PDB file of C-alpha atoms in Angstrom:
ATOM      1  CA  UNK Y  28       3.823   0.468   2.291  1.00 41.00           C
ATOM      2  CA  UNK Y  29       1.551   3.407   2.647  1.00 44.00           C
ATOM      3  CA  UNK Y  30      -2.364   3.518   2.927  1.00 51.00           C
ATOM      4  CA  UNK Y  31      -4.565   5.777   1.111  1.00 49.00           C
ATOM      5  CA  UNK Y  32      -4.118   9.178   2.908  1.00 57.00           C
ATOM      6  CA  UNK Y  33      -2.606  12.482   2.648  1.00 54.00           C
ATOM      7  CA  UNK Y  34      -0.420  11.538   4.741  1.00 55.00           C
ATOM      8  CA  UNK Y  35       0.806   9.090   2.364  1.00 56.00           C
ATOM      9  CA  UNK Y  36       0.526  10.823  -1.333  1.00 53.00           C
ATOM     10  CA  UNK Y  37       3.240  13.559   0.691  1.00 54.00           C
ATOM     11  CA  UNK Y  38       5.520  11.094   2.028  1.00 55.00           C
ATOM     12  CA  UNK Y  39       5.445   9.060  -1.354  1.00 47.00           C
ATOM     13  CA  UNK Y  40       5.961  12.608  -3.252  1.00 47.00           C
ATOM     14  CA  UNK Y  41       9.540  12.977  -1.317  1.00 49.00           C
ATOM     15  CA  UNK Y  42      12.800  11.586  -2.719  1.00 43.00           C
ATOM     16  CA  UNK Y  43      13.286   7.645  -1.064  1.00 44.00           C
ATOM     17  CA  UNK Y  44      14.470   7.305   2.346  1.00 55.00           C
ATOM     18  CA  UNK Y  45      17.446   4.964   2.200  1.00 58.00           C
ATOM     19  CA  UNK Y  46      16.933   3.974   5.836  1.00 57.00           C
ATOM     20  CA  UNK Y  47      13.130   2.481   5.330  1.00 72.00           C
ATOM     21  CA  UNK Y  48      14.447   0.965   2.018  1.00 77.00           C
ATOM     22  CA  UNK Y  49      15.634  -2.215   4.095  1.00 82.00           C
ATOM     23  CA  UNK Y  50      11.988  -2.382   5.383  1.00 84.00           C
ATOM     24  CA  UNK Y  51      10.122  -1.870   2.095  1.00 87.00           C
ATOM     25  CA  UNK Y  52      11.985  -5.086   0.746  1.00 90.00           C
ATOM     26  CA  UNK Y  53      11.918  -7.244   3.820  1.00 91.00           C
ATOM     27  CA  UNK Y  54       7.654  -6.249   3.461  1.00 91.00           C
ATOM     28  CA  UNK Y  55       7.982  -6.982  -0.588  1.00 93.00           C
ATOM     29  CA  UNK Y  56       9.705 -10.347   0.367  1.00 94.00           C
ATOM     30  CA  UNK Y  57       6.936 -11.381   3.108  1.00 92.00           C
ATOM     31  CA  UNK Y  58       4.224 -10.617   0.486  1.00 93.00           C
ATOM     32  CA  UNK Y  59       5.710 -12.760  -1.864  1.00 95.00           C
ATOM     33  CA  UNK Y  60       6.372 -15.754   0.613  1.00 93.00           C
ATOM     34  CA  UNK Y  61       2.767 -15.183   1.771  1.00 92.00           C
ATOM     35  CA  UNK Y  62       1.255 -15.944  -2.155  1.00 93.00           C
ATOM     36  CA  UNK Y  63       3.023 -18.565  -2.455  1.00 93.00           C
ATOM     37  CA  UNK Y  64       1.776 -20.286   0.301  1.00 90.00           C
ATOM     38  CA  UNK Y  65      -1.716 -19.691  -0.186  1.00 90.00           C
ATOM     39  CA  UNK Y  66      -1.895 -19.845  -3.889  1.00 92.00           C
ATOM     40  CA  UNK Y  67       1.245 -22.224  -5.015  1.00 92.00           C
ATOM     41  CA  UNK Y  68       4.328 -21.419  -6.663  1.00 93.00           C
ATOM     42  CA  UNK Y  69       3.507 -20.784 -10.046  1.00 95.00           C
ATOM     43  CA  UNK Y  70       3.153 -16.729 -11.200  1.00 96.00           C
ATOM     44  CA  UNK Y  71       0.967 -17.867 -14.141  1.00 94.00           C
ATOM     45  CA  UNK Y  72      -1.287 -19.880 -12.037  1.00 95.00           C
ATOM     46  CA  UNK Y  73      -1.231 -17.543  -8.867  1.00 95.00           C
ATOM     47  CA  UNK Y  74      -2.182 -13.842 -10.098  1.00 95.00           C
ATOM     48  CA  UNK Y  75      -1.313 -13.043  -6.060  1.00 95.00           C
ATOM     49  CA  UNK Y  76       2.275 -14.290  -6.538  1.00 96.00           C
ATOM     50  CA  UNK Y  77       2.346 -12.481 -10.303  1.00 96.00           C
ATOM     51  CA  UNK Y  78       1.339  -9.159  -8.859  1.00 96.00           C
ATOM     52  CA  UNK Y  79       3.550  -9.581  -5.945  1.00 96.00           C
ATOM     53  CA  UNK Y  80       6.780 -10.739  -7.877  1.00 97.00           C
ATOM     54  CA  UNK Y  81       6.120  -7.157 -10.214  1.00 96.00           C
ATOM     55  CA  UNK Y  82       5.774  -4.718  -7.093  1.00 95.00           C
ATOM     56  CA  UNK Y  83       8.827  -6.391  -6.366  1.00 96.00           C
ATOM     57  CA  UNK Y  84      10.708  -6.213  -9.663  1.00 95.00           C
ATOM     58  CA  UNK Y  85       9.364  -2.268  -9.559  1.00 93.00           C
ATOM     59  CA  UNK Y  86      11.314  -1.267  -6.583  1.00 93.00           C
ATOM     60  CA  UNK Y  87      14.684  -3.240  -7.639  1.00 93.00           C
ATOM     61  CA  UNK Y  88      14.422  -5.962  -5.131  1.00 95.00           C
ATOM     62  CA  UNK Y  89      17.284  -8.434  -6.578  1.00 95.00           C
ATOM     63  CA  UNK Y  90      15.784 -11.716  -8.614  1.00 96.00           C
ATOM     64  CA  UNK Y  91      17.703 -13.990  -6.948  1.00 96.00           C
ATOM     65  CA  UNK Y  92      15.961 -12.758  -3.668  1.00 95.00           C
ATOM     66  CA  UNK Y  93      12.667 -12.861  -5.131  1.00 96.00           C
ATOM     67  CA  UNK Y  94      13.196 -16.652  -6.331  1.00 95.00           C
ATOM     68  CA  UNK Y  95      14.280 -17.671  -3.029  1.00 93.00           C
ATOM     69  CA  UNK Y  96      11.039 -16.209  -1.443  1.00 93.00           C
ATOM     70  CA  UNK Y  97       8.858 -17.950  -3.765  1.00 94.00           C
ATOM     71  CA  UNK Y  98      10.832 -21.140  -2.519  1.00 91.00           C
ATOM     72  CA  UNK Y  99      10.273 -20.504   1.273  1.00 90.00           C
ATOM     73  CA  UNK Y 100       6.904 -19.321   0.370  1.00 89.00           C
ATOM     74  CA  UNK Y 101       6.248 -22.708  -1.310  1.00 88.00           C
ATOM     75  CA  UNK Y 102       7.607 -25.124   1.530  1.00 83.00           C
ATOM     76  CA  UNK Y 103      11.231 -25.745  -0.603  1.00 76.00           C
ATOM     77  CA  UNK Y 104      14.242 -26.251   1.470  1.00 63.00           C
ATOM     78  CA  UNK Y 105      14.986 -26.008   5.585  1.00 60.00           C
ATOM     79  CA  UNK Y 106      14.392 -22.056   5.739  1.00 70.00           C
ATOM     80  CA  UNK Y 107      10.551 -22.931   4.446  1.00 68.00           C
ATOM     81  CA  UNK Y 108       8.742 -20.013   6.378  1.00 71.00           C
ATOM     82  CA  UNK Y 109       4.959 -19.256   7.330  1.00 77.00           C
ATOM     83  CA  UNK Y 110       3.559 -15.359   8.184  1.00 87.00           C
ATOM     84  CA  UNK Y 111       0.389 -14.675   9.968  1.00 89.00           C
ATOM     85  CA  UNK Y 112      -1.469 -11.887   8.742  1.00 91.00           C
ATOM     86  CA  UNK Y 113      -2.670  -9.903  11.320  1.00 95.00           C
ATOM     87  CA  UNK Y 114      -4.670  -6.412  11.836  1.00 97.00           C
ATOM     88  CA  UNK Y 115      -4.916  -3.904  14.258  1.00 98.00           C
ATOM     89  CA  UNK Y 116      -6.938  -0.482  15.132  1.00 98.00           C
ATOM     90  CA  UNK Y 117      -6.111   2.320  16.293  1.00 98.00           C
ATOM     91  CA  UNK Y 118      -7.172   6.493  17.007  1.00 98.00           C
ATOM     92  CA  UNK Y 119      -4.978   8.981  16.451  1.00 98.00           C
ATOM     93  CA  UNK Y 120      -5.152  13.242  17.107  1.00 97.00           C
ATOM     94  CA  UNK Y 121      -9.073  14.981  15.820  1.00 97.00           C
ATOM     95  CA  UNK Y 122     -10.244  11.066  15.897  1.00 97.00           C
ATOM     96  CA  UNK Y 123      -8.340  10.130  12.558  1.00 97.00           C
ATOM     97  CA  UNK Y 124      -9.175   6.250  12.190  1.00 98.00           C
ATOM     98  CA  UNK Y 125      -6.110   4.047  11.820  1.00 98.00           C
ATOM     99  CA  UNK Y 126      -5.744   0.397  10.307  1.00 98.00           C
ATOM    100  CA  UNK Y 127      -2.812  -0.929  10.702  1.00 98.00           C
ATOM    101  CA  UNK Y 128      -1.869  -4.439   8.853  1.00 96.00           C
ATOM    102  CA  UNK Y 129       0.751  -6.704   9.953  1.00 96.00           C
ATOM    103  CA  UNK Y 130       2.676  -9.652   8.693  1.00 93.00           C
ATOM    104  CA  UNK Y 131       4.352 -11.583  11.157  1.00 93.00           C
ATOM    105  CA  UNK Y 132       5.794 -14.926  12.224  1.00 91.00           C
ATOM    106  CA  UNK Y 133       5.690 -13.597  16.282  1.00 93.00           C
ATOM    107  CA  UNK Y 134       2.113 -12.559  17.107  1.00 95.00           C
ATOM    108  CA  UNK Y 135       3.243 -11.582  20.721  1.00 97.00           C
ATOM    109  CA  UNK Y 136       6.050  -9.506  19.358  1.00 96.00           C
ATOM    110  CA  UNK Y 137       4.353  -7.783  17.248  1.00 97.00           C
ATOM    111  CA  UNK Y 138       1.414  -6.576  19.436  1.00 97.00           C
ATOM    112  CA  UNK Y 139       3.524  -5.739  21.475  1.00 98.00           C
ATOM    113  CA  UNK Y 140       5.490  -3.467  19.163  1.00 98.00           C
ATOM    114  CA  UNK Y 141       2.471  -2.263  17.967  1.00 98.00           C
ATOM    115  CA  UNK Y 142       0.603  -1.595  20.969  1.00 98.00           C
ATOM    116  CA  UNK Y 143       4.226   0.225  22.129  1.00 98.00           C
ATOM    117  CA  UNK Y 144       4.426   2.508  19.093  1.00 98.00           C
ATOM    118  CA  UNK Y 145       0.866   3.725  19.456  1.00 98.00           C
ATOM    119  CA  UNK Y 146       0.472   4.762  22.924  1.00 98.00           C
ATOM    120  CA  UNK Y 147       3.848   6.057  23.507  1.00 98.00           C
ATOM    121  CA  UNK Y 148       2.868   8.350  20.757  1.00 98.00           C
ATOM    122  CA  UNK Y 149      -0.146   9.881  21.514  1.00 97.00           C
ATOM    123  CA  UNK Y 150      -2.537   7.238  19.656  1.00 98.00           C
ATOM    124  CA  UNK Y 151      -5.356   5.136  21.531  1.00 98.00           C
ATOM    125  CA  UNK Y 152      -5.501   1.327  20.956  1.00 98.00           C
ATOM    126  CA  UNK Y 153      -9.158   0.669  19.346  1.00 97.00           C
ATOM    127  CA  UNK Y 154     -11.513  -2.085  20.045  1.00 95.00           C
ATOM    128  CA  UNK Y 155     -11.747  -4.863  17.822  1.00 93.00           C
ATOM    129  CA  UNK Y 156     -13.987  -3.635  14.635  1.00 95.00           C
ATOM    130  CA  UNK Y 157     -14.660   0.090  15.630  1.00 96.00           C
ATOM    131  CA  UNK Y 158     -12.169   1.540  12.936  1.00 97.00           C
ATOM    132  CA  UNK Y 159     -12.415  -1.746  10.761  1.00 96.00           C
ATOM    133  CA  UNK Y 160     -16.297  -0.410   9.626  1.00 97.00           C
ATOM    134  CA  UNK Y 161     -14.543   2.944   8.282  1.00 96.00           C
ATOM    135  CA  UNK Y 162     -12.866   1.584   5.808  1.00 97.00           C
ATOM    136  CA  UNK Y 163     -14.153  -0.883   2.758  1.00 97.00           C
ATOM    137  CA  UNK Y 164     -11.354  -3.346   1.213  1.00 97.00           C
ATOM    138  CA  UNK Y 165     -10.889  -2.725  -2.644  1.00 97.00           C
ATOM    139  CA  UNK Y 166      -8.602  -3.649  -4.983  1.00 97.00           C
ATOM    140  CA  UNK Y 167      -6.201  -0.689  -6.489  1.00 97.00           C
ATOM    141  CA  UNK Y 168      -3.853  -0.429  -9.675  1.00 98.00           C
ATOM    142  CA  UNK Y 169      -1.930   2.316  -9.964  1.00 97.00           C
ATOM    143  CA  UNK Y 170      -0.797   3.484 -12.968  1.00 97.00           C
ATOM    144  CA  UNK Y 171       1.855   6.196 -14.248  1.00 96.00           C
ATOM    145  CA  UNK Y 172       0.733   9.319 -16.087  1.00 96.00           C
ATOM    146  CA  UNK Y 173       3.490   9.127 -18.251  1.00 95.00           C
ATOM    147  CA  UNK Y 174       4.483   5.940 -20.099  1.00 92.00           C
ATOM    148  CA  UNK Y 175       7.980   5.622 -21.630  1.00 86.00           C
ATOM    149  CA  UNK Y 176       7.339   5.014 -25.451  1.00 81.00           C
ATOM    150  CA  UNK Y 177       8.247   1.559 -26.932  1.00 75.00           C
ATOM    151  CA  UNK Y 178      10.787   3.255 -29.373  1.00 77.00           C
ATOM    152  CA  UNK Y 179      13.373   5.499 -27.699  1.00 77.00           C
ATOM    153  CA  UNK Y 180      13.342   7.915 -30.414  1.00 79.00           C
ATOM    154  CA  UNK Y 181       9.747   8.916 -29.675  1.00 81.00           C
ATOM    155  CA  UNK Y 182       8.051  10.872 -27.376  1.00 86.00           C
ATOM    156  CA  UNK Y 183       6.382   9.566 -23.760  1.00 90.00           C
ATOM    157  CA  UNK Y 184       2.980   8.392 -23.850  1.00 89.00           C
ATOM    158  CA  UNK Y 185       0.715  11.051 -21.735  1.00 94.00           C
ATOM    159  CA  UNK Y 186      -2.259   8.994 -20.240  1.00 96.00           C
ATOM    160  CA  UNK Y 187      -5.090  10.096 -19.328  1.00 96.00           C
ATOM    161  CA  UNK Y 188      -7.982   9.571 -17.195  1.00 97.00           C
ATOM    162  CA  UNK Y 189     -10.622   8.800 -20.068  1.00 97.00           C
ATOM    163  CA  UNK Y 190      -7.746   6.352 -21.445  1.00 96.00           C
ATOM    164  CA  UNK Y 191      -7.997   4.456 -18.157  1.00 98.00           C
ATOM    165  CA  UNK Y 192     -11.931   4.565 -18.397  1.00 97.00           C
ATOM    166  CA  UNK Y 193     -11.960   2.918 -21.950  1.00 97.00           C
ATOM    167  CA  UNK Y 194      -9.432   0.043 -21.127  1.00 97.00           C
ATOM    168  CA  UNK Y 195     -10.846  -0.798 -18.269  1.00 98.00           C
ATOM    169  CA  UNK Y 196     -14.178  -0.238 -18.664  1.00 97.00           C
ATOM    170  CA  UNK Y 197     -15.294  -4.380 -19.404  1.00 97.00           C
ATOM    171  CA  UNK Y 198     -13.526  -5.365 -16.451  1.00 98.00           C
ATOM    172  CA  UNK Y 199     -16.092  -2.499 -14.351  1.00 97.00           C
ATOM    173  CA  UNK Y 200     -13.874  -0.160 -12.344  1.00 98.00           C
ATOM    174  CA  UNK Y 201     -15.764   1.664  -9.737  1.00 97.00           C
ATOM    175  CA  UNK Y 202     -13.200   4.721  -9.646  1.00 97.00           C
ATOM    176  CA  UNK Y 203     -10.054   6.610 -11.313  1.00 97.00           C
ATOM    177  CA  UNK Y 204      -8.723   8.488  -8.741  1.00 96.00           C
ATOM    178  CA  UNK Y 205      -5.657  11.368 -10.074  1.00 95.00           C
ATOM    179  CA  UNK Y 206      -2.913  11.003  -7.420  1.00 93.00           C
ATOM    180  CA  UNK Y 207      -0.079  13.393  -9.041  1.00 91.00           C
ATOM    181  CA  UNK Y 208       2.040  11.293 -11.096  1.00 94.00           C
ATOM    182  CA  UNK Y 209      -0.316   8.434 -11.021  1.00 95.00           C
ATOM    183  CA  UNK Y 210      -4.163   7.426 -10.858  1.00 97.00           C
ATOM    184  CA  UNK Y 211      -5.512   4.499  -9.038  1.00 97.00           C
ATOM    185  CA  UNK Y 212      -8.200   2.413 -10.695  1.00 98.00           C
ATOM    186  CA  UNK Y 213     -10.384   1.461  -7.602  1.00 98.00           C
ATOM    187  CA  UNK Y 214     -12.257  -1.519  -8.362  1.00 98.00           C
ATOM    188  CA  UNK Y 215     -14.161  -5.031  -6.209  1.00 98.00           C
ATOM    189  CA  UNK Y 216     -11.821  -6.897  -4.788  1.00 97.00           C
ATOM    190  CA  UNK Y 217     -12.620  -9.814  -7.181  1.00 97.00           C
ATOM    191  CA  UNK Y 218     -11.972  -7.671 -10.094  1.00 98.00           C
ATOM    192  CA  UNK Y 219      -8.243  -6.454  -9.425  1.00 97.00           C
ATOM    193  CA  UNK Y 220      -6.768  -9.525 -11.395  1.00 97.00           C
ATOM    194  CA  UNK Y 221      -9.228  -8.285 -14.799  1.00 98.00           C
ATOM    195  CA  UNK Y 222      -8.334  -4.796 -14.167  1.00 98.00           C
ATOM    196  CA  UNK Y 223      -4.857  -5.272 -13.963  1.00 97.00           C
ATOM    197  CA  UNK Y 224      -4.767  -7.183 -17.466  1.00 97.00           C
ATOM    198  CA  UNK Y 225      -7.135  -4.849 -18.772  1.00 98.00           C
ATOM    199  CA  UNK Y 226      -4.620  -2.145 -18.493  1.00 97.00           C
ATOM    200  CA  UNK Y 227      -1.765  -4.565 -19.975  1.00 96.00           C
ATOM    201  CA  UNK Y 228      -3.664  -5.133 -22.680  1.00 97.00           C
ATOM    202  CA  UNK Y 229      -3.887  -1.514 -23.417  1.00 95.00           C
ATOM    203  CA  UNK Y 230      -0.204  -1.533 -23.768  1.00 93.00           C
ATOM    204  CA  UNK Y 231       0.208   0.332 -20.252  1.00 95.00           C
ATOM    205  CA  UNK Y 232       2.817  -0.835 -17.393  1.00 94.00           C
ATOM    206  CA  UNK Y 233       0.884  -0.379 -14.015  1.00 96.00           C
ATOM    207  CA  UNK Y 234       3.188   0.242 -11.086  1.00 95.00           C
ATOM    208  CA  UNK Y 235       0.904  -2.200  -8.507  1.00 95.00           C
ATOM    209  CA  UNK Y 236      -2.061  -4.099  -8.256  1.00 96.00           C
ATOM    210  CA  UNK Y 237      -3.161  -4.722  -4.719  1.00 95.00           C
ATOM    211  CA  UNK Y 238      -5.578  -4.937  -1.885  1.00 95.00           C
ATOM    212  CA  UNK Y 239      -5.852  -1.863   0.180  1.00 95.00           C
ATOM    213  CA  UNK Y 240      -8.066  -0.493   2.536  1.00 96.00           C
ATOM    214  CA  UNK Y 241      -9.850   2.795   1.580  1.00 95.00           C
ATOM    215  CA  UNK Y 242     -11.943   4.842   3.960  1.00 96.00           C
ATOM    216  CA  UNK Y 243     -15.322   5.391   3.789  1.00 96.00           C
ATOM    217  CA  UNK Y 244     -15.232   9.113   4.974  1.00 96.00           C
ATOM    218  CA  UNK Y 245     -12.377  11.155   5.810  1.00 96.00           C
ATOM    219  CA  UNK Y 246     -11.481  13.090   9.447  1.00 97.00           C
ATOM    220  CA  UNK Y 247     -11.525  16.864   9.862  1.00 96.00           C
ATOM    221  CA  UNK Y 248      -7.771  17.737  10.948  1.00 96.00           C
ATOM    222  CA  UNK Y 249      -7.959  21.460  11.282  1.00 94.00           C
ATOM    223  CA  UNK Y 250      -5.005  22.470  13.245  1.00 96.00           C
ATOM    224  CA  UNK Y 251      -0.907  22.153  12.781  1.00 95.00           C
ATOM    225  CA  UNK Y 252      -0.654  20.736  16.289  1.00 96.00           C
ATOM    226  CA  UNK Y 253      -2.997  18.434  15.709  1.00 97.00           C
ATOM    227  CA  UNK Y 254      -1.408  17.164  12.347  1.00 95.00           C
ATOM    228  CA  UNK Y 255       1.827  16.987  13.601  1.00 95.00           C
ATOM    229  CA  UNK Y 256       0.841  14.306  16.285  1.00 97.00           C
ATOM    230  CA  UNK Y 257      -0.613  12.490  13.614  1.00 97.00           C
ATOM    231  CA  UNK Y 258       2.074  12.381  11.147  1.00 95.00           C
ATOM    232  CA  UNK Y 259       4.096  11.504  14.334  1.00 96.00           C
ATOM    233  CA  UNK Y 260       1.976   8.658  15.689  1.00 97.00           C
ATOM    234  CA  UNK Y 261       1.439   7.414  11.877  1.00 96.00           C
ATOM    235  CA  UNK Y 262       5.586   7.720  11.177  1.00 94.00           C
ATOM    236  CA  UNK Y 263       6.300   5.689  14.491  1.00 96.00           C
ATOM    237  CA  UNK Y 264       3.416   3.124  13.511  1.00 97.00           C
ATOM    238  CA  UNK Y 265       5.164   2.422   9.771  1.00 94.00           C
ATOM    239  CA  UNK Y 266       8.430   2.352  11.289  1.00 93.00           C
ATOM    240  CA  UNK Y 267       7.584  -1.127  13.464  1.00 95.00           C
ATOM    241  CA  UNK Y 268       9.445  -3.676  11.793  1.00 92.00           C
ATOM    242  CA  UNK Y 269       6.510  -6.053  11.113  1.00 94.00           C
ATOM    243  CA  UNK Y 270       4.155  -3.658   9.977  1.00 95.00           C
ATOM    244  CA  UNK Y 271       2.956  -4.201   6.286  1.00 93.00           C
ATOM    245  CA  UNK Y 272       0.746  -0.844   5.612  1.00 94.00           C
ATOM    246  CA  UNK Y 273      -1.233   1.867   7.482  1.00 96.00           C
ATOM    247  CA  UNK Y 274      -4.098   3.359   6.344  1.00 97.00           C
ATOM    248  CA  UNK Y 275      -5.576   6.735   8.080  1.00 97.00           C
ATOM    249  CA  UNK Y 276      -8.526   8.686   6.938  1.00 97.00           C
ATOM    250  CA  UNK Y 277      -7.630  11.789   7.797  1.00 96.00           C
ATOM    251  CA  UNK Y 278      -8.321  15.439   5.646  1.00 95.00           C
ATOM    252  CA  UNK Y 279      -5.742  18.093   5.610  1.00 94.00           C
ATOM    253  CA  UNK Y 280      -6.030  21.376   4.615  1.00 93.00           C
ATOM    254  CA  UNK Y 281      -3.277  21.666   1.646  1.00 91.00           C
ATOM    255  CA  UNK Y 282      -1.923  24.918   3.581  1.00 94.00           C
ATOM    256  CA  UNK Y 283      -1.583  22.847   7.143  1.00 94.00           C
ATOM    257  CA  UNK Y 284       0.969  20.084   5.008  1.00 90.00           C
ATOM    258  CA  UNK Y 285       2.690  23.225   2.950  1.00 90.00           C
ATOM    259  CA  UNK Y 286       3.582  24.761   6.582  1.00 90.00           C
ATOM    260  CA  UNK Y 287       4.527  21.126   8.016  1.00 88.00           C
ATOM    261  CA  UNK Y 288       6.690  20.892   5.112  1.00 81.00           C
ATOM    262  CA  UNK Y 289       8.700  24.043   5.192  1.00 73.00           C
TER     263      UNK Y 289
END
């Protein structure tokens, strides 16, 4: 759901809010219905669908739910549906750039709810392109730290960053970036699909492999008042129902988010 931010890494870092879990699979679903339109039916033919079916799978959205997508996805049966994919652009406190990507099957609704959620919450609705040049589309896997051994009687596999390097390195990453728990292999856009099966065939399980939006250069926010309308305009931005991620390029100072979060 999240974008590549601090903003993010904190919010991902805090125990799963039941009441955005409905959202996370209704996005998971869309994603799925989406690659199957575009690129067929078929996981082994449509790495889209494959990597969307696993994100799935990896936050326990049911199988039978996940078939039925692919089905709608693919034109089967009355409920066939299509989603428009859709972005927006936005400014929020200190001049933090904000991307903000929809799925939809209502274009007016969703401006509309999007358009609502920024400037009722201090945000400024961005001409077309103006925050779209900050940030550069690349493809990400993300990948645990620590890998639960084959056999249960031995010990977790610790990875590390130069173990991502030497998978990976054939299939050219451009970055490992350490994230906490997990690094993100940053990588072209055309390259995600070899990067993902580069780390499968290193005997890793990668949590994702997606597009995202990264920014170029990140935005000064220096003050707690500041931050606070941030996380408040980015919180109220996520929270619109057809809103698929948000990226923001904002930069922190570590002892701004430790005082947010007491």
């Amino acid at each position: 759901m999240a974008g590549h931010s601090k903003w993010a890494t904190t919010k991902h870092k805090k125990a799963a809010l039941d009441a955005k879990r409905g959202k996370l699979f209704a996005n998971l679903i869309k994603k799925i219905e989406v690659a199957a339109r575009m690129g067929g039916g078929d996981p082994g033919g449509n790495p889209t669908l494959y990597d969307a079916i696993q994100k799935a799978k990896k936050n326990s959205v049911p199988n039978d739910h996940i078939d039925r997508a692919v089905k709608r996805g693919s034109g089967e049966g009355a409920d066939a549906v299509a989603y428009d994919e859709i972005t927006y652009e936005a400014y929020g406190a200190a001049g933090v750039a904000i991307l903000i990507q929809v799925l939809t099957d209502n274009r007016n609704r969703s401006a509309s709810d999007v358009k609502v959620a920024i400037t009722r919450n201090g945000g400024t609705v961005a001409d077309m392109g103006s925050v779209a040049r900050v940030f550069d589309r690349k493809g990400v896997v993300e990948v645990k730290k620590t890998q639960p051994a084959a056999d249960k009687k031995a010990a977790d596999r610790v990875v590390t960053e130069d173990d991502l390097l030497e998978a990976t390195l054939d299939a050219e990453p451009e970055d490992i970036v350490d994230e906490g728990d997990v690094f993100k292999i940053v990588c072209d856009p055309t390259n995600l699909v070899a990067v993902r099966k580069a780390v499968q065939d290193a005997g890793l399980d990668y949590e994702s492999a997606d597009l995202e939006f990264r920014p170029q250069f990140e935005q000064a926010v220096d003050s707690k008042e500041a931050a606070e309308k941030l996380f408040k305009l980015l919180d109220a931005i996520e929270d619109v129902d057809d809103v698929e991620a948000v990226y923001s390029n904002e930069d922190v100072p570590d002892e701004i988010l430790e005082s947010l979060d007491a």
